[in-house]
Coordinates of C-alpha atoms and ligand atoms in Angstrom, one line a residue:
M1 CA 266.6 146.8 217.3
E2 CA 267.0 144.9 220.5
T3 CA 268.4 146.9 223.4
T4 CA 270.7 144.8 225.7
P5 CA 270.9 145.1 229.5
S6 CA 274.2 147.0 229.3
D7 CA 272.7 149.7 227.1
T8 CA 271.6 153.0 228.6
I9 CA 268.2 154.6 228.1
L10 CA 267.3 158.2 228.9
V11 CA 263.7 159.1 229.7
I12 CA 263.1 162.9 229.5
G13 CA 259.9 164.0 231.3
A14 CA 260.0 161.0 233.6
C15 CA 257.8 162.5 236.3
G16 CA 254.8 162.9 234.0
Q17 CA 251.8 160.6 233.6
L18 CA 253.4 158.5 230.9
G19 CA 257.1 159.1 231.9
F20 CA 256.6 157.7 235.4
E21 CA 255.1 154.4 234.2
L22 CA 257.4 154.1 231.1
T23 CA 260.5 154.5 233.3
H24 CA 259.2 151.8 235.6
A25 CA 258.4 149.5 232.7
L26 CA 261.9 150.0 231.2
R27 CA 263.6 149.5 234.5
Q28 CA 261.7 146.2 234.9
R29 CA 262.8 145.1 231.5
Y30 CA 266.4 146.3 231.5
A31 CA 269.0 146.9 234.2
A32 CA 267.3 149.5 236.4
D33 CA 270.5 151.5 237.0
H34 CA 270.8 151.9 233.2
V35 CA 267.5 153.7 232.8
I36 CA 268.1 157.4 233.5
A37 CA 265.0 159.3 234.6
A38 CA 265.2 163.0 233.9
D39 CA 262.7 165.8 234.6
V40 CA 262.6 169.5 235.2
R41 CA 261.9 169.0 238.8
R42 CA 262.5 166.4 241.5
P43 CA 260.0 163.6 241.5
Q44 CA 257.2 163.4 244.0
Q45 CA 257.4 159.7 243.6
P46 CA 260.4 158.6 245.6
E47 CA 260.8 155.3 243.7
L48 CA 261.8 157.2 240.6
Q49 CA 265.1 158.3 242.1
E50 CA 265.5 155.3 244.4
A51 CA 265.1 152.6 241.8
G52 CA 267.7 154.1 239.4
P53 CA 269.5 157.3 238.4
F54 CA 267.6 160.6 238.3
E55 CA 268.8 163.8 236.7
L56 CA 267.3 167.3 236.9
L57 CA 267.0 168.5 233.3
D58 CA 265.2 171.3 231.5
V59 CA 265.2 170.0 227.9
L60 CA 265.4 173.7 226.7
D61 CA 268.8 173.9 228.4
R62 CA 270.8 172.5 225.5
P63 CA 274.2 172.5 227.2
R64 CA 272.8 170.5 230.2
L65 CA 271.0 168.1 227.9
E66 CA 274.3 167.6 225.9
A67 CA 276.2 167.0 229.2
I68 CA 273.8 164.3 230.2
I69 CA 273.9 162.6 226.8
D70 CA 277.7 162.9 226.8
Q71 CA 277.9 161.4 230.3
Y72 CA 275.5 158.5 229.8
R73 CA 275.8 157.9 226.1
P74 CA 272.2 156.5 225.9
K75 CA 271.3 154.1 223.1
Q76 CA 267.7 155.2 223.3
I77 CA 266.0 158.4 224.3
Y78 CA 262.4 158.7 225.2
H79 CA 261.5 162.4 225.0
L80 CA 258.2 163.0 226.7
A81 CA 258.4 166.5 228.2
A82 CA 255.7 168.8 226.8
L83 CA 252.9 171.1 227.6
L84 CA 249.5 169.4 227.0
S85 CA 246.6 170.9 225.0
A86 CA 244.7 173.0 227.6
T87 CA 247.9 174.3 229.3
A88 CA 249.5 175.3 226.0
E89 CA 246.4 177.3 224.9
K90 CA 246.9 179.3 228.1
N91 CA 250.6 179.8 227.5
P92 CA 251.1 179.6 223.7
E93 CA 254.6 181.0 223.5
F94 CA 256.0 178.8 226.1
G95 CA 254.0 175.8 224.8
W96 CA 255.4 176.2 221.4
R97 CA 259.0 176.7 222.6
L98 CA 259.0 173.8 225.0
N99 CA 257.3 171.4 222.6
M100 CA 259.3 172.4 219.5
D101 CA 262.7 173.5 220.7
G102 CA 262.8 170.6 223.2
L103 CA 262.3 168.2 220.4
L104 CA 264.8 169.8 218.1
N105 CA 267.4 169.8 220.9
V106 CA 266.8 166.1 221.3
L107 CA 266.8 165.2 217.6
D108 CA 269.9 167.3 216.9
L109 CA 271.9 165.9 219.8
A110 CA 270.7 162.3 219.0
V111 CA 272.4 162.7 215.6
K112 CA 275.5 164.3 217.1
Y113 CA 276.0 161.5 219.7
K114 CA 274.8 158.7 217.4
V115 CA 271.9 157.7 219.6
A116 CA 270.5 154.5 218.1
Q117 CA 266.8 155.3 218.7
V118 CA 264.5 158.2 219.7
Y119 CA 260.9 157.9 220.8
W120 CA 258.7 161.0 220.8
P121 CA 254.9 161.0 221.4
S122 CA 252.5 162.7 219.1
S123 CA 248.8 163.0 219.7
I124 CA 245.2 163.0 218.2
A125 CA 245.6 166.7 218.6
V126 CA 247.4 166.8 215.2
F127 CA 243.9 166.6 213.7
G128 CA 241.5 169.5 213.5
P129 CA 238.0 170.6 212.8
D130 CA 238.3 169.8 209.0
T131 CA 239.5 166.3 209.7
P132 CA 237.0 163.4 209.2
R133 CA 235.9 162.7 212.8
Q134 CA 234.9 159.1 212.6
N135 CA 237.6 156.5 212.1
T136 CA 240.1 159.2 211.3
P137 CA 242.6 157.9 208.7
Q138 CA 246.3 158.0 209.0
L139 CA 246.6 160.3 206.1
T140 CA 244.0 163.0 205.9
I141 CA 243.3 166.7 206.3
M142 CA 245.1 167.8 209.5
N143 CA 244.7 171.6 210.2
P144 CA 245.1 171.4 214.0
S145 CA 243.6 174.4 215.8
T146 CA 245.5 174.3 219.1
V147 CA 249.1 175.3 219.8
Y148 CA 249.7 171.8 221.2
G149 CA 248.3 170.3 217.9
I150 CA 250.4 172.6 215.7
S151 CA 253.5 171.8 217.7
K152 CA 252.8 168.0 217.5
L153 CA 252.2 168.2 213.7
A154 CA 255.3 170.2 213.1
G155 CA 257.2 167.8 215.4
E156 CA 256.0 164.8 213.3
Q157 CA 257.4 166.5 210.2
W158 CA 260.7 167.1 211.9
C159 CA 260.9 163.5 212.9
E160 CA 260.4 162.4 209.3
W161 CA 263.0 165.0 208.2
Y162 CA 265.6 163.7 210.6
H163 CA 264.9 160.2 209.6
K164 CA 265.2 161.0 205.9
N165 CA 268.2 163.4 206.1
H166 CA 270.2 162.0 209.0
G167 CA 269.0 158.3 209.1
L168 CA 267.9 158.8 212.7
D169 CA 265.7 155.9 213.9
V170 CA 263.0 158.1 215.4
R171 CA 259.6 156.5 216.1
S172 CA 256.3 158.0 217.2
L173 CA 252.7 157.3 218.1
R174 CA 249.7 159.6 218.0
Y175 CA 248.3 158.7 221.5
P176 CA 244.7 159.1 222.3
G177 CA 243.7 160.3 225.8
L178 CA 245.7 158.2 228.3
I179 CA 244.0 156.9 231.4
S180 CA 246.0 155.7 234.4
Y181 CA 245.8 155.5 238.2
K182 CA 249.4 155.9 239.2
T183 CA 250.0 159.5 238.2
L184 CA 247.6 162.3 237.2
P185 CA 247.8 163.9 233.8
G186 CA 248.5 167.6 233.7
G187 CA 246.6 170.0 231.6
G188 CA 245.0 167.9 228.9
T189 CA 241.6 167.9 227.4
T190 CA 241.1 164.2 227.9
D191 CA 242.0 164.5 231.7
Y192 CA 238.3 164.3 232.6
A193 CA 238.5 160.5 232.0
V194 CA 241.1 160.2 234.8
D195 CA 239.5 162.7 237.2
I196 CA 236.2 161.0 237.0
Y197 CA 237.5 157.8 238.5
H198 CA 239.2 159.6 241.4
K199 CA 235.9 161.3 242.3
A200 CA 234.0 158.1 242.0
V201 CA 236.4 156.3 244.4
A202 CA 236.3 159.3 246.8
G203 CA 232.5 158.9 246.9
Q204 CA 232.1 162.4 245.5
P205 CA 230.1 163.8 242.6
Y206 CA 232.0 164.8 239.5
E207 CA 231.5 168.0 237.5
C208 CA 232.6 167.2 233.9
F209 CA 234.2 170.0 231.8
L210 CA 233.0 168.3 228.5
Q211 CA 229.5 167.7 227.3
K212 CA 228.0 164.2 228.0
D213 CA 228.0 163.2 224.3
T214 CA 231.5 164.2 223.4
Y215 CA 233.3 161.2 222.0
L216 CA 237.1 161.0 222.1
P217 CA 239.6 158.2 221.4
M218 CA 241.1 156.9 224.7
M219 CA 243.5 154.3 225.9
Y220 CA 244.4 152.6 229.2
M221 CA 248.0 153.0 230.3
P222 CA 249.0 149.3 230.0
D223 CA 248.1 149.4 226.3
A224 CA 250.0 152.7 225.8
L225 CA 253.1 151.1 227.4
K226 CA 252.7 148.0 225.3
A227 CA 252.3 150.0 222.1
T228 CA 255.3 152.1 222.9
L229 CA 257.6 149.2 223.7
D230 CA 256.3 147.1 220.8
L231 CA 256.9 150.0 218.4
M232 CA 260.4 150.6 219.7
H233 CA 261.3 146.9 219.5
A234 CA 260.0 146.3 216.1
P235 CA 262.6 145.7 213.3
A236 CA 263.3 149.0 211.6
E237 CA 262.1 147.8 208.2
Q238 CA 258.6 147.3 209.7
I239 CA 258.4 150.9 210.7
K240 CA 257.0 152.4 207.5
I241 CA 255.7 155.6 209.0
R242 CA 258.3 158.0 210.3
S243 CA 256.0 160.9 211.1
S244 CA 253.7 159.2 213.7
Y245 CA 251.3 156.2 213.8
N246 CA 247.6 156.5 214.4
L247 CA 246.9 154.5 217.5
G248 CA 243.5 153.5 218.9
A249 CA 242.0 151.3 221.6
M250 CA 238.5 152.6 222.5
S251 CA 236.3 155.6 222.1
F252 CA 233.6 156.8 224.6
S253 CA 231.7 159.8 225.8
P254 CA 231.5 161.2 229.3
A255 CA 228.0 159.7 229.5
E256 CA 229.4 156.2 228.6
I257 CA 232.2 156.3 231.1
T258 CA 229.8 157.4 233.8
A259 CA 227.5 154.5 233.0
A260 CA 230.5 152.1 233.1
I261 CA 231.5 153.5 236.6
Q262 CA 227.9 153.4 237.8
R263 CA 227.8 149.6 237.2
H264 CA 230.3 149.4 240.1
E265 CA 229.4 152.5 242.0
P266 CA 225.6 153.0 241.5
D267 CA 225.4 156.2 243.6
F268 CA 228.0 158.0 241.6
E269 CA 226.7 161.3 240.1
V270 CA 228.0 163.4 237.3
T271 CA 227.0 166.9 236.2
Y272 CA 228.1 168.8 233.1
K273 CA 229.7 172.2 232.9
P274 CA 231.6 172.5 229.6
D275 CA 234.5 175.0 229.6
S276 CA 237.1 176.1 227.0
R277 CA 238.3 172.5 226.7
Q278 CA 235.0 171.6 224.9
Q279 CA 236.1 173.5 221.9
I280 CA 239.4 171.6 221.8
A281 CA 237.6 168.3 222.1
D282 CA 235.2 169.2 219.3
S283 CA 238.1 169.7 217.0
W284 CA 239.5 166.3 217.6
P285 CA 238.6 162.8 216.2
A286 CA 235.9 160.8 217.8
S287 CA 237.5 157.5 216.8
I288 CA 240.8 156.5 215.1
D289 CA 241.7 154.2 212.2
D290 CA 244.9 152.5 213.4
S291 CA 245.1 149.8 210.7
R292 CA 248.6 150.9 209.7
A293 CA 250.0 150.2 213.2
R294 CA 248.2 146.9 213.2
Q295 CA 249.6 145.9 209.8
D296 CA 253.1 147.2 210.2
W297 CA 254.1 146.1 213.7
G298 CA 251.2 144.0 215.0
W299 CA 249.4 146.5 217.2
Q300 CA 246.5 145.0 219.2
P301 CA 245.0 146.7 222.3
E302 CA 243.8 144.7 225.3
F303 CA 241.5 147.0 227.2
D304 CA 238.0 148.2 226.4
L305 CA 236.0 150.6 228.6
D306 CA 234.6 147.9 230.9
K307 CA 237.8 146.1 231.5
M308 CA 239.7 149.4 232.1
T309 CA 237.0 150.6 234.5
A310 CA 237.1 147.5 236.6
D311 CA 240.9 147.7 236.8
M312 CA 241.0 151.5 237.5
L313 CA 238.5 151.2 240.3
L314 CA 240.2 148.2 241.8
H315 CA 243.6 150.0 242.0
L316 CA 242.2 153.3 243.1
H317 CA 240.3 151.7 245.9
Q318 CA 243.5 149.9 247.0
A319 CA 245.8 152.9 247.2
E320 CA 246.0 156.6 247.3
P321 CA 247.4 157.9 244.0
Q322 CA 250.7 159.6 243.7
V323 CA 250.2 163.0 242.2
A324 CA 252.3 164.3 239.4
E325 CA 251.7 166.9 236.8
S326 CA 253.5 167.1 233.6
R327 CA 255.6 170.1 233.2
Ligands
LIG401 N1 245.7 163.9 226.1 C1 246.2 165.0 225.4 C2 245.5 166.3 225.8 O1 244.4 166.2 226.2 C3 246.1 164.8 224.0 O2 247.3 164.3 223.5 O3 246.1 167.3 225.7

């Protein structure tokens, strides 16, 4: 379904790693003042509230969420607010409540206010230690072992249920680790692959919290934005999966990303001190089979490790990053 410039779009979790860049991309594409950025706290990035409307919103505050939807009548909602894997393990009750009740509030109000489309991110965290690790298929054993993964898998099932029972056009992607230079991720297991570039550019050594041979699926932010917008703009009949699509781009280990950085910064040093996040990483896929996304709506990534590394280092050398955590 094509959204027209006069339509309104609501982005919940707009200050996070993905939300910040997605809001910007949507404002570039549509009328900037029709893209409403919302987050539980004021943005550290001034442009988020200068380039278009900004609303303070705790997605668990259902009356407030309803008031915002009632006021703006969005045609699309991108609901991105969540606790990531490592943070949710430390605060399981809140992680479950935010990730689950937040989604249910959005899905329920989207039906009530006839919102045309909802986007909600899932993750490689829906898979667990029993899942085949290489080239993980779309449909396979799941059994996630983290609160984050359990909430994402349950969320996928709810999305499917709302689609089936209410005809809600809700779409979702299972993101791999997302790597970007504009905002920092907050509390994920794949965050090392962002932190490592910041240290390299600062000329400092990096102590990695995962072992050097831990492979995980990863993706550069421009590809994640492209995938999200391509999915949302694909004709509804092409969207055959209403839980969430496997999505891949590249897969590497800490040793490989270190080597890629060292081709630009030969003096860069990395040491390894695995912590509790190692266990989470070990339960996730090493690589992803995303053939359904490729077949159904033409998914094709652009960035591999070397291309991403060159671009990350270029941009990080050019500017100080704006720091934002997800909630
Ligand atoms: N990047 C996320 C995390 O590490 C996974 O979706 O928690």
